[in-house]
XYZ file of N, CA and C in Angstrom:
723
model
N 2.689 20.641 -35.120
C 1.284 20.819 -34.747
C 1.203 21.593 -33.440
N 0.362 22.625 -33.397
C 0.188 23.418 -32.192
C -1.144 23.082 -31.521
N -1.096 23.025 -30.215
C -2.311 22.778 -29.448
C -2.692 24.072 -28.741
N -3.805 24.667 -29.132
C -4.236 25.929 -28.543
C -5.282 25.635 -27.464
N -4.914 25.832 -26.212
C -5.856 25.581 -25.124
C -6.504 26.873 -24.641
N -5.939 28.010 -25.030
C -6.451 29.280 -24.534
C -7.888 29.549 -24.938
N -8.212 29.344 -26.227
C -9.560 29.651 -26.702
C -10.613 28.742 -26.072
N -10.431 27.404 -26.041
C -11.435 26.565 -25.373
C -11.638 26.928 -23.910
N -10.546 27.243 -23.212
C -10.661 27.620 -21.801
C -11.424 28.930 -21.666
N -11.066 29.901 -22.511
C -11.766 31.180 -22.473
C -13.238 31.041 -22.809
N -13.551 30.196 -23.799
C -14.946 29.982 -24.177
C -15.733 29.356 -23.029
N -15.130 28.360 -22.367
C -15.806 27.710 -21.240
C -16.049 28.699 -20.106
N -15.061 29.549 -19.837
C -15.208 30.547 -18.780
C -16.315 31.541 -19.114
N -16.404 31.952 -20.378
C -17.469 32.885 -20.770
C -18.841 32.218 -20.671
N -18.914 30.944 -21.035
C -20.192 30.233 -20.908
C -20.610 30.149 -19.446
N -19.628 29.887 -18.571
C -19.958 29.810 -17.147
C -20.428 31.164 -16.622
N -19.778 32.242 -17.045
C -20.214 33.580 -16.636
C -21.644 33.862 -17.105
N -21.975 33.392 -18.304
C -23.336 33.564 -18.814
C -24.344 32.850 -17.914
N -23.991 31.643 -17.457
C -24.881 30.903 -16.560
C -25.049 31.639 -15.234
N -23.953 32.161 -14.702
C -24.033 32.902 -13.445
C -24.903 34.143 -13.598
N -24.725 34.861 -14.696
C -25.535 36.056 -14.932
C -27.012 35.702 -15.075
N -27.298 34.558 -15.704
C -28.693 34.140 -15.865
C -29.339 33.851 -14.514
N -28.583 33.239 -13.613
C -29.118 32.911 -12.289
C -29.316 34.168 -11.444
N -28.417 35.133 -11.595
C -28.487 36.355 -10.783
C -29.401 37.413 -11.378
N -29.869 37.205 -12.611
C -30.702 38.211 -13.274
C -31.994 38.436 -12.496
N -32.418 39.682 -12.444
C -33.656 39.985 -11.737
C -33.494 41.166 -10.811
N -34.528 41.452 -10.019
C -34.500 42.653 -9.175
C -33.661 42.523 -7.906
N -33.271 41.310 -7.510
C -32.538 41.120 -6.253
C -31.247 40.342 -6.488
N -30.323 40.853 -7.283
C -29.107 40.091 -7.603
C -28.235 39.807 -6.386
N -28.140 40.745 -5.440
C -27.304 40.512 -4.263
C -27.877 39.395 -3.406
N -29.184 39.384 -3.233
C -29.823 38.318 -2.465
C -29.617 36.975 -3.146
N -29.706 36.951 -4.475
C -29.482 35.704 -5.211
C -28.038 35.243 -5.065
N -27.105 36.196 -5.088
C -25.698 35.843 -4.937
C -25.428 35.253 -3.555
N -26.027 35.827 -2.527
C -25.864 35.290 -1.173
C -26.480 33.900 -1.072
N -27.604 33.698 -1.734
C -28.227 32.375 -1.749
C -27.325 31.361 -2.429
N -26.740 31.754 -3.560
C -25.819 30.865 -4.277
C -24.626 30.505 -3.398
N -24.062 31.483 -2.693
C -22.917 31.224 -1.821
C -23.294 30.270 -0.690
N -24.465 30.463 -0.096
C -24.921 29.587 0.986
C -25.123 28.163 0.477
N -25.790 28.031 -0.662
C -26.028 26.704 -1.231
C -24.725 26.031 -1.642
N -23.744 26.820 -2.091
C -22.446 26.253 -2.466
C -21.756 25.635 -1.260
N -21.824 26.308 -0.108
C -21.210 25.768 1.108
C -21.882 24.465 1.521
N -23.210 24.421 1.468
C -23.938 23.203 1.827
C -23.620 22.074 0.848
N -23.615 22.401 -0.438
C -23.345 21.384 -1.461
C -21.952 20.798 -1.301
N -20.969 21.648 -1.036
C -19.603 21.171 -0.850
C -19.507 20.275 0.380
N -20.202 20.635 1.449
C -20.193 19.850 2.688
C -20.752 18.448 2.442
N -21.750 18.344 1.587
C -22.332 17.043 1.253
C -21.459 16.304 0.245
N -20.889 17.042 -0.703
C -20.145 16.414 -1.799
C -18.881 15.714 -1.327
N -18.131 16.312 -0.414
C -16.826 15.765 -0.022
C -16.926 14.326 0.479
N -17.790 14.008 1.467
C -17.866 12.607 1.892
C -18.367 11.675 0.799
N -19.293 12.148 -0.047
C -19.761 11.304 -1.149
C -18.631 11.015 -2.129
N -17.786 12.001 -2.368
C -16.625 11.835 -3.247
C -15.705 10.739 -2.715
N -15.403 10.790 -1.427
C -14.509 9.787 -0.846
C -15.159 8.411 -0.818
N -16.455 8.360 -0.547
C -17.157 7.076 -0.561
C -17.185 6.481 -1.962
N -17.227 7.339 -2.984
C -17.170 6.841 -4.361
C -15.829 6.179 -4.634
N -14.739 6.772 -4.135
C -13.428 6.129 -4.249
C -13.457 4.750 -3.597
N -13.946 4.704 -2.357
C -13.956 3.448 -1.605
C -14.841 2.409 -2.282
N -16.031 2.822 -2.712
C -16.937 1.890 -3.366
C -16.373 1.345 -4.661
N -15.700 2.186 -5.432
C -15.098 1.736 -6.688
C -13.981 0.736 -6.428
N -13.212 0.974 -5.372
C -12.135 0.045 -5.027
C -12.700 -1.335 -4.703
N -13.729 -1.368 -3.866
C -14.336 -2.643 -3.473
C -15.021 -3.306 -4.660
N -15.617 -2.506 -5.549
C -16.377 -3.055 -6.674
C -15.526 -3.864 -7.636
N -14.224 -3.569 -7.696
C -13.373 -4.323 -8.622
C -12.413 -5.250 -7.874
N -12.780 -5.617 -6.662
C -12.013 -6.612 -5.933
C -10.924 -6.082 -5.042
N -10.818 -4.774 -4.898
C -9.802 -4.199 -4.027
C -10.230 -4.195 -2.570
N -9.358 -3.701 -1.720
C -9.625 -3.660 -0.279
C -9.351 -2.254 0.255
N -10.291 -1.742 1.025
C -10.131 -0.440 1.679
C -9.887 -0.674 3.162
N -8.737 -0.241 3.637
C -8.405 -0.415 5.053
C -8.556 0.874 5.859
N -8.413 2.028 5.200
C -8.516 3.295 5.937
C -8.923 4.424 4.994
N -9.993 5.090 5.365
C -10.434 6.291 4.668
C -10.506 7.417 5.684
N -9.881 8.543 5.381
C -9.907 9.667 6.307
C -10.915 10.710 5.837
N -11.532 11.357 6.813
C -12.518 12.388 6.529
C -12.447 13.418 7.647
N -12.247 14.670 7.283
C -12.106 15.731 8.281
C -13.363 15.835 9.140
N -13.204 16.195 10.414
C -14.366 16.302 11.309
C -15.467 17.206 10.780
N -15.109 18.290 10.093
C -16.127 19.221 9.607
C -17.051 18.573 8.586
N -16.598 17.495 7.944
C -17.412 16.785 6.962
C -18.048 15.525 7.541
N -18.063 15.421 8.850
C -18.693 14.276 9.492
C -17.753 13.135 9.801
N -16.444 13.377 9.710
C -15.485 12.309 9.947
C -15.535 11.752 11.355
N -15.737 12.605 12.350
C -15.777 12.142 13.742
C -16.971 11.228 13.974
N -18.106 11.586 13.394
C -19.305 10.757 13.537
C -19.119 9.427 12.823
N -18.604 9.479 11.589
C -18.403 8.248 10.821
C -17.390 7.329 11.485
N -16.347 7.907 12.100
C -15.304 7.097 12.740
C -15.843 6.301 13.914
N -16.908 6.789 14.545
C -17.490 6.063 15.676
C -18.284 4.848 15.221
N -18.671 4.813 13.963
C -19.511 3.726 13.467
C -18.786 2.783 12.511
N -17.691 3.253 11.918
C -16.960 2.427 10.954
C -15.484 2.420 11.325
N -14.930 1.240 11.568
C -13.543 1.163 12.029
C -12.537 1.505 10.939
N -12.970 1.580 9.690
C -12.053 1.911 8.596
C -12.064 3.405 8.262
N -12.838 4.190 9.006
C -12.884 5.641 8.821
C -12.125 6.319 9.949
N -11.294 7.298 9.598
C -10.472 8.025 10.566
C -10.652 9.522 10.317
N -10.791 10.294 11.393
C -10.967 11.739 11.227
C -9.678 12.526 11.428
N -8.556 11.835 11.578
C -7.259 12.495 11.762
C -6.598 12.671 10.397
N -6.780 13.830 9.779
C -6.266 14.053 8.430
C -6.058 15.537 8.164
N -5.004 15.889 7.424
C -4.826 17.290 7.012
C -5.654 17.630 5.772
N -6.278 16.619 5.174
C -7.067 16.817 3.963
C -8.555 16.857 4.301
N -9.355 17.305 3.346
C -10.808 17.221 3.525
C -11.217 15.762 3.625
N -10.621 14.942 2.790
C -10.871 13.508 2.805
C -9.842 12.813 1.941
N -9.606 11.541 2.217
C -8.598 10.807 1.448
C -8.786 9.310 1.647
N -8.628 8.564 0.570
C -8.536 7.114 0.679
C -7.082 6.818 1.016
N -6.799 6.628 2.305
C -5.425 6.661 2.797
C -4.710 5.321 2.748
N -5.432 4.229 2.864
C -4.794 2.910 2.884
C -5.705 1.934 2.156
N -5.250 1.468 1.005
C -6.082 0.582 0.194
C -5.207 -0.275 -0.705
N -5.768 -1.365 -1.182
C -5.090 -2.246 -2.139
C -6.006 -2.425 -3.342
N -5.699 -1.784 -4.463
C -6.584 -1.887 -5.624
C -6.522 -3.237 -6.324
N -5.412 -3.931 -6.184
C -5.287 -5.238 -6.814
C -4.686 -5.195 -8.203
N -4.976 -4.167 -8.974
C -4.429 -4.041 -10.326
C -4.468 -2.576 -10.731
N -3.672 -2.233 -11.735
C -3.662 -0.851 -12.207
C -4.994 -0.423 -12.829
N -5.669 -1.295 -13.609
C -6.986 -0.886 -14.111
C -7.969 -0.564 -12.985
N -7.949 -1.371 -11.924
C -8.810 -1.098 -10.775
C -8.388 0.200 -10.095
N -7.089 0.407 -9.978
C -6.560 1.630 -9.372
C -7.023 2.852 -10.163
N -6.922 2.772 -11.484
C -7.343 3.878 -12.351
C -8.841 4.151 -12.189
N -9.630 3.084 -12.139
C -11.075 3.223 -11.997
C -11.446 3.866 -10.668
N -10.832 3.414 -9.575
C -11.222 3.952 -8.271
C -10.835 5.422 -8.123
N -9.746 5.827 -8.778
C -9.332 7.231 -8.697
C -10.336 8.142 -9.406
N -10.827 7.711 -10.554
C -11.698 8.571 -11.363
C -13.188 8.321 -11.157
N -13.539 7.337 -10.344
C -14.951 6.994 -10.148
C -15.831 8.176 -9.741
N -15.374 9.063 -8.844
C -16.253 10.177 -8.457
C -16.625 11.108 -9.610
N -15.884 11.038 -10.709
C -16.108 11.985 -11.798
C -17.046 11.446 -12.877
N -17.599 10.247 -12.669
C -18.551 9.729 -13.655
C -19.829 10.565 -13.667
N -20.070 11.326 -12.600
C -21.272 12.169 -12.550
C -21.023 13.571 -13.108
N -19.795 13.867 -13.487
C -19.482 15.207 -13.989
C -20.348 15.621 -15.184
N -20.642 14.726 -16.153
C -21.484 15.144 -17.284
C -22.880 15.616 -16.887
N -23.335 15.266 -15.683
C -24.644 15.743 -15.233
C -24.667 17.260 -15.071
N -23.486 17.870 -15.039
C -23.430 19.330 -14.929
C -24.121 20.004 -16.110
N -24.049 19.404 -17.285
C -24.641 20.041 -18.475
C -26.152 20.241 -18.328
N -26.934 19.184 -18.069
C -28.377 19.419 -17.927
C -28.726 20.278 -16.711
N -27.936 20.178 -15.649
C -28.210 20.995 -14.467
C -28.013 22.482 -14.766
N -26.925 22.809 -15.460
C -26.673 24.209 -15.795
C -27.693 24.732 -16.809
N -28.104 23.880 -17.737
C -29.144 24.302 -18.681
C -30.445 24.632 -17.943
N -30.790 23.753 -17.009
C -32.021 23.984 -16.244
C -31.919 25.264 -15.420
N -30.756 25.482 -14.818
C -30.600 26.680 -13.988
C -30.752 27.949 -14.821
N -30.260 27.916 -16.066
C -30.370 29.091 -16.932
C -31.815 29.337 -17.354
N -32.554 28.251 -17.603
C -33.945 28.409 -18.036
C -34.835 28.921 -16.902
N -34.604 28.386 -15.692
C -35.493 28.677 -14.570
C -34.883 29.613 -13.537
N -33.672 30.085 -13.789
C -32.937 30.878 -12.808
C -32.846 30.120 -11.489
N -32.614 28.828 -11.575
C -32.583 27.984 -10.386
C -31.219 27.964 -9.729
N -31.150 28.398 -8.479
C -29.872 28.434 -7.768
C -29.377 27.038 -7.425
N -30.289 26.131 -7.069
C -29.865 24.789 -6.664
C -29.211 24.036 -7.821
N -29.858 23.906 -8.992
C -29.166 23.216 -10.093
C -27.895 23.927 -10.532
N -27.869 25.255 -10.417
C -26.652 25.985 -10.782
C -25.499 25.614 -9.858
N -25.745 25.582 -8.563
C -24.679 25.278 -7.605
C -24.202 23.840 -7.754
N -25.131 22.904 -7.861
C -24.729 21.499 -8.026
C -23.979 21.319 -9.337
N -24.480 21.931 -10.407
C -23.791 21.853 -11.689
C -22.409 22.464 -11.636
N -22.272 23.566 -10.899
C -20.968 24.212 -10.755
C -19.972 23.299 -10.062
N -20.381 22.685 -8.962
C -19.481 21.785 -8.228
C -19.049 20.622 -9.115
N -19.999 20.019 -9.814
C -19.665 18.879 -10.671
C -18.748 19.292 -11.816
N -19.005 20.457 -12.408
C -18.220 20.891 -13.569
C -16.808 21.311 -13.192
N -16.650 21.942 -12.037
C -15.343 22.494 -11.666
C -14.476 21.533 -10.862
N -15.046 20.438 -10.367
C -14.245 19.507 -9.573
C -13.044 18.932 -10.323
N -13.154 18.622 -11.629
C -11.950 18.158 -12.327
C -10.797 19.142 -12.232
N -11.065 20.440 -12.399
C -9.998 21.435 -12.291
C -9.442 21.499 -10.876
N -10.330 21.438 -9.885
C -9.875 21.468 -8.495
C -9.055 20.233 -8.150
N -9.233 19.166 -8.920
C -8.563 17.898 -8.629
C -7.324 17.654 -9.478
N -6.870 18.662 -10.220
C -5.675 18.477 -11.059
C -4.472 17.998 -10.248
N -4.127 18.637 -9.113
C -2.968 18.150 -8.350
C -3.304 16.961 -7.460
N -4.535 16.505 -7.489
C -4.953 15.385 -6.661
C -5.310 14.171 -7.496
N -6.614 13.916 -7.622
C -7.068 12.716 -8.325
C -6.624 12.666 -9.779
N -6.670 13.796 -10.473
C -6.324 13.763 -11.896
C -4.828 13.524 -12.099
N -3.990 14.075 -11.227
C -2.569 13.734 -11.337
C -2.375 12.259 -11.041
N -3.045 11.751 -10.014
C -2.874 10.346 -9.643
C -3.266 9.425 -10.794
N -4.403 9.702 -11.436
C -4.827 8.882 -12.571
C -3.840 8.995 -13.727
N -3.376 10.204 -14.002
C -2.412 10.396 -15.087
C -1.088 9.717 -14.788
N -0.694 9.709 -13.524
C 0.575 9.070 -13.165
C 0.517 7.564 -13.384
N -0.668 6.977 -13.236
C -0.815 5.546 -13.519
C -0.549 5.286 -14.997
N -1.139 6.117 -15.858
C -0.960 5.960 -17.304
C 0.496 6.166 -17.699
N 1.105 7.242 -17.199
C 2.476 7.577 -17.592
C 3.465 6.538 -17.087
N 3.334 6.122 -15.839
C 4.302 5.161 -15.294
C 4.157 3.785 -15.928
N 2.965 3.423 -16.348
C 2.814 2.159 -17.079
C 3.447 2.259 -18.466
N 3.409 3.455 -19.046
C 3.947 3.648 -20.393
C 5.468 3.667 -20.406
N 6.067 4.349 -19.435
C 7.532 4.511 -19.417
C 8.149 3.855 -18.189
N 7.455 2.890 -17.624
C 7.919 2.262 -16.390
C 9.282 1.606 -16.490
N 9.640 1.140 -17.685
C 10.932 0.465 -17.837
C 12.106 1.415 -17.659
N 11.859 2.723 -17.745
C 12.938 3.706 -17.581
C 13.011 4.259 -16.153
N 12.146 3.774 -15.285
C 12.069 4.316 -13.929
C 12.428 3.249 -12.906
N 13.182 3.608 -11.874
C 13.584 2.628 -10.870
C 12.430 2.141 -10.008
N 11.473 3.012 -9.710
C 10.361 2.641 -8.829
C 9.153 3.497 -9.191
N 8.235 2.922 -9.966
C 7.092 3.710 -10.437
C 6.141 4.064 -9.307
N 6.098 3.247 -8.264
C 5.125 3.476 -7.200
C 5.347 4.801 -6.487
N 6.591 5.250 -6.421
C 6.847 6.483 -5.676
C 6.476 7.742 -6.455
N 6.111 7.578 -7.736
C 5.662 8.712 -8.539
C 4.142 8.818 -8.579
N 3.468 7.858 -7.972
C 2.008 7.869 -7.945
C 1.546 8.466 -6.616
N 0.733 9.493 -6.707
C 0.315 10.192 -5.496
C -0.955 10.981 -5.769
N -1.734 11.204 -4.714
C -2.909 12.068 -4.840
C -2.625 13.471 -4.316
N -1.340 13.785 -4.131
C -0.939 15.123 -3.682
C 0.332 15.510 -4.429
N 0.166 16.198 -5.551
C 1.301 16.543 -6.405
C 2.288 17.456 -5.690
N 1.796 18.391 -4.905
C 2.681 19.323 -4.204
C 3.570 18.574 -3.217
N 2.977 17.683 -2.433
C 3.758 16.898 -1.476
C 4.731 15.973 -2.196
N 4.307 15.427 -3.334
C 5.177 14.538 -4.102
C 6.405 15.276 -4.608
N 6.212 16.464 -5.156
C 7.343 17.251 -5.659
C 8.314 17.572 -4.535
N 7.811 17.934 -3.377
C 8.682 18.227 -2.228
C 9.472 16.996 -1.823
N 8.808 15.852 -1.818
C 9.486 14.618 -1.422
C 10.549 14.215 -2.440
N 10.234 14.325 -3.717
C 11.206 13.967 -4.747
C 12.404 14.904 -4.730
N 12.163 16.186 -4.480
C 13.268 17.142 -4.401
C 14.189 16.812 -3.238
N 13.611 16.398 -2.120
C 14.420 16.050 -0.950
C 15.188 14.754 -1.169
N 14.590 13.819 -1.919
C 15.226 12.514 -2.146
C 16.223 12.532 -3.295
N 16.188 13.573 -4.119
C 17.075 13.626 -5.271
C 16.587 12.762 -6.414
N 15.460 13.135 -7.003
C 14.871 12.361 -8.091
C 15.717 12.452 -9.353
N 15.614 11.427 -10.187
C 16.339 11.408 -11.455
C 15.615 12.263 -12.491
N 16.313 12.554 -13.602
C 15.680 13.325 -14.675
C 14.489 12.582 -15.259
N 14.620 11.271 -15.360
C 13.515 10.472 -15.891
C 12.290 10.582 -14.991
N 12.515 10.584 -13.692
C 11.395 10.707 -12.757
C 10.740 12.079 -12.858
N 11.563 13.120 -12.936
C 10.998 14.460 -13.088
C 10.231 14.579 -14.398
N 10.754 13.967 -15.452
C 10.054 13.996 -16.733
C 8.710 13.294 -16.664
N 8.671 12.162 -15.953
C 7.413 11.429 -15.805
C 6.396 12.236 -15.012
N 6.855 12.893 -13.956
C 5.959 13.719 -13.140
C 5.417 14.888 -13.965
N 6.302 15.544 -14.722
C 5.870 16.669 -15.555
C 4.868 16.217 -16.614
N 5.133 15.073 -17.225
C 4.211 14.553 -18.229
C 2.857 14.213 -17.641
N 2.865 13.590 -16.463
C 1.604 13.242 -15.809
C 0.833 14.489 -15.402
N 1.550 15.503 -14.920
C 0.888 16.749 -14.519
C 0.258 17.446 -15.724
N 0.976 17.467 -16.849
C 0.438 18.087 -18.063
C -0.790 17.331 -18.561
N -0.713 16.000 -18.533
C -1.853 15.187 -18.954
C -3.055 15.427 -18.047
N -2.796 15.538 -16.741
C -3.877 15.791 -15.785
C -4.565 17.120 -16.068
N -3.768 18.144 -16.340
C -4.333 19.470 -16.606
C -5.166 19.469 -17.882
N -4.646 18.866 -18.946
C -5.377 18.833 -20.211
C -6.676 18.047 -20.076
N -6.629 16.913 -19.373
C -7.833 16.099 -19.191
C -8.882 16.846 -18.380
N -8.443 17.525 -17.328
C -9.382 18.270 -16.490
C -10.005 19.437 -17.251
N -9.185 20.152 -18.020
C -9.707 21.262 -18.819
C -10.734 20.769 -19.837
N -10.442 19.637 -20.463
C -11.360 19.091 -21.461
C -12.683 18.682 -20.826
N -12.617 18.010 -19.672
C -13.840 17.539 -19.020
C -14.666 18.702 -18.484
N -14.005 19.660 -17.867
C -14.731 20.823 -17.357
C -15.350 21.624 -18.502
N -14.578 21.844 -19.560
C -15.105 22.586 -20.701
C -16.309 21.915 -21.327
N -16.257 20.580 -21.442
C -17.371 19.844 -22.032
C -18.595 19.828 -21.131
N -18.401 20.103 -19.842
C -19.501 20.040 -18.879
C -20.239 21.363 -18.720
N -19.756 22.416 -19.384
C -20.398 23.732 -19.286
C -21.012 24.067 -20.639
N -22.323 23.913 -20.790
C -22.963 24.155 -22.085
C -23.251 25.633 -22.295
N -23.539 26.034 -23.515
C -23.992 27.413 -23.737
C -25.336 27.642 -23.047
N -25.591 28.873 -22.661
C -26.890 29.212 -22.081
C -27.959 29.082 -23.163
N -29.045 28.363 -22.888
C -30.095 28.218 -23.904
C -30.678 29.575 -24.291
N -31.017 29.701 -25.560
C -31.660 30.933 -26.016
C -33.073 31.009 -25.449
N -33.642 32.206 -25.345
C -35.009 32.326 -24.824
C -36.011 31.475 -25.600
N -35.798 31.330 -26.921
C -36.716 30.540 -27.736
C -36.653 29.063 -27.379
N -35.480 28.627 -26.833
C -35.327 27.207 -26.509
C -35.975 26.855 -25.189
N -36.297 27.843 -24.379
C -36.857 27.576 -23.054
C -38.361 27.362 -23.153
N -38.769 26.341 -23.871
C -40.182 26.051 -24.056
C -40.774 25.483 -22.781
N -42.040 25.755 -22.581
C -42.715 25.225 -21.405
C -42.352 25.946 -20.131
N -41.653 27.078 -20.222
C -41.229 27.819 -19.038
C -41.719 29.251 -19.152
N -42.326 29.771 -18.100
C -42.751 31.160 -18.122
C -41.539 32.068 -18.217
N -41.619 33.080 -19.051
C -40.516 34.016 -19.201
C -40.261 34.713 -17.869
N -38.980 34.689 -17.449
C -38.623 35.359 -16.211
C -38.926 34.545 -14.969
N -39.343 33.267 -15.111
C -39.659 32.457 -13.943
C -38.437 32.315 -13.059
N -38.665 32.344 -11.759
C -37.558 32.261 -10.808
C -37.805 31.098 -9.860
N -36.834 30.222 -9.722
C -36.948 29.097 -8.802
C -35.701 29.024 -7.953
N -35.790 28.219 -6.908
C -34.609 27.966 -6.080
C -33.837 26.808 -6.662
């Protein structure tokens, strides 16, 4: 059996390009593009701390404990650190749940993927942006839809590593050292420590699973651009922010 990922990925990319073209359509495409870029920066600045808080909230919701969450100063980490003793702004990452006890693997899996429960909202947001040429729903929908792909070496690898290590844990000396939210750093560490073939196989399997899951979620979150006939109740050519 062959698994063809090229066509679904290509189709999703073409659908996304259609949405971008719909938002930029009109007499001032460069101005619209600059607006989209500005809104994307603002949206990302707001999204990052909310993403990390979703991790923390999910951990607490299932009985876990959060002892340290890091957030870069540019995302408000310095301000948050002055008010919450469990927040630290000393981090090489945008944000990270750095010290926590999930209590169980199901809780661990839930807290890792909790920020992505809002990803399906990208579909109605992108549909609305195409109908109304709305830059705001387009940008928010873009961030939600593309975050799974951006998180392949991070959250999605971490979630996949939980599944893989639970499945083949009996063949591994220490499953905990294969679980990480930074795949690049993990590979460097394993190479320096001299990982076994079984460990490398588990990491490769988890990475492949993470990529496939992210591609599937992102692809499902980008709908086709509605046809003009489907845009009922909307003035033709209407432009909104």
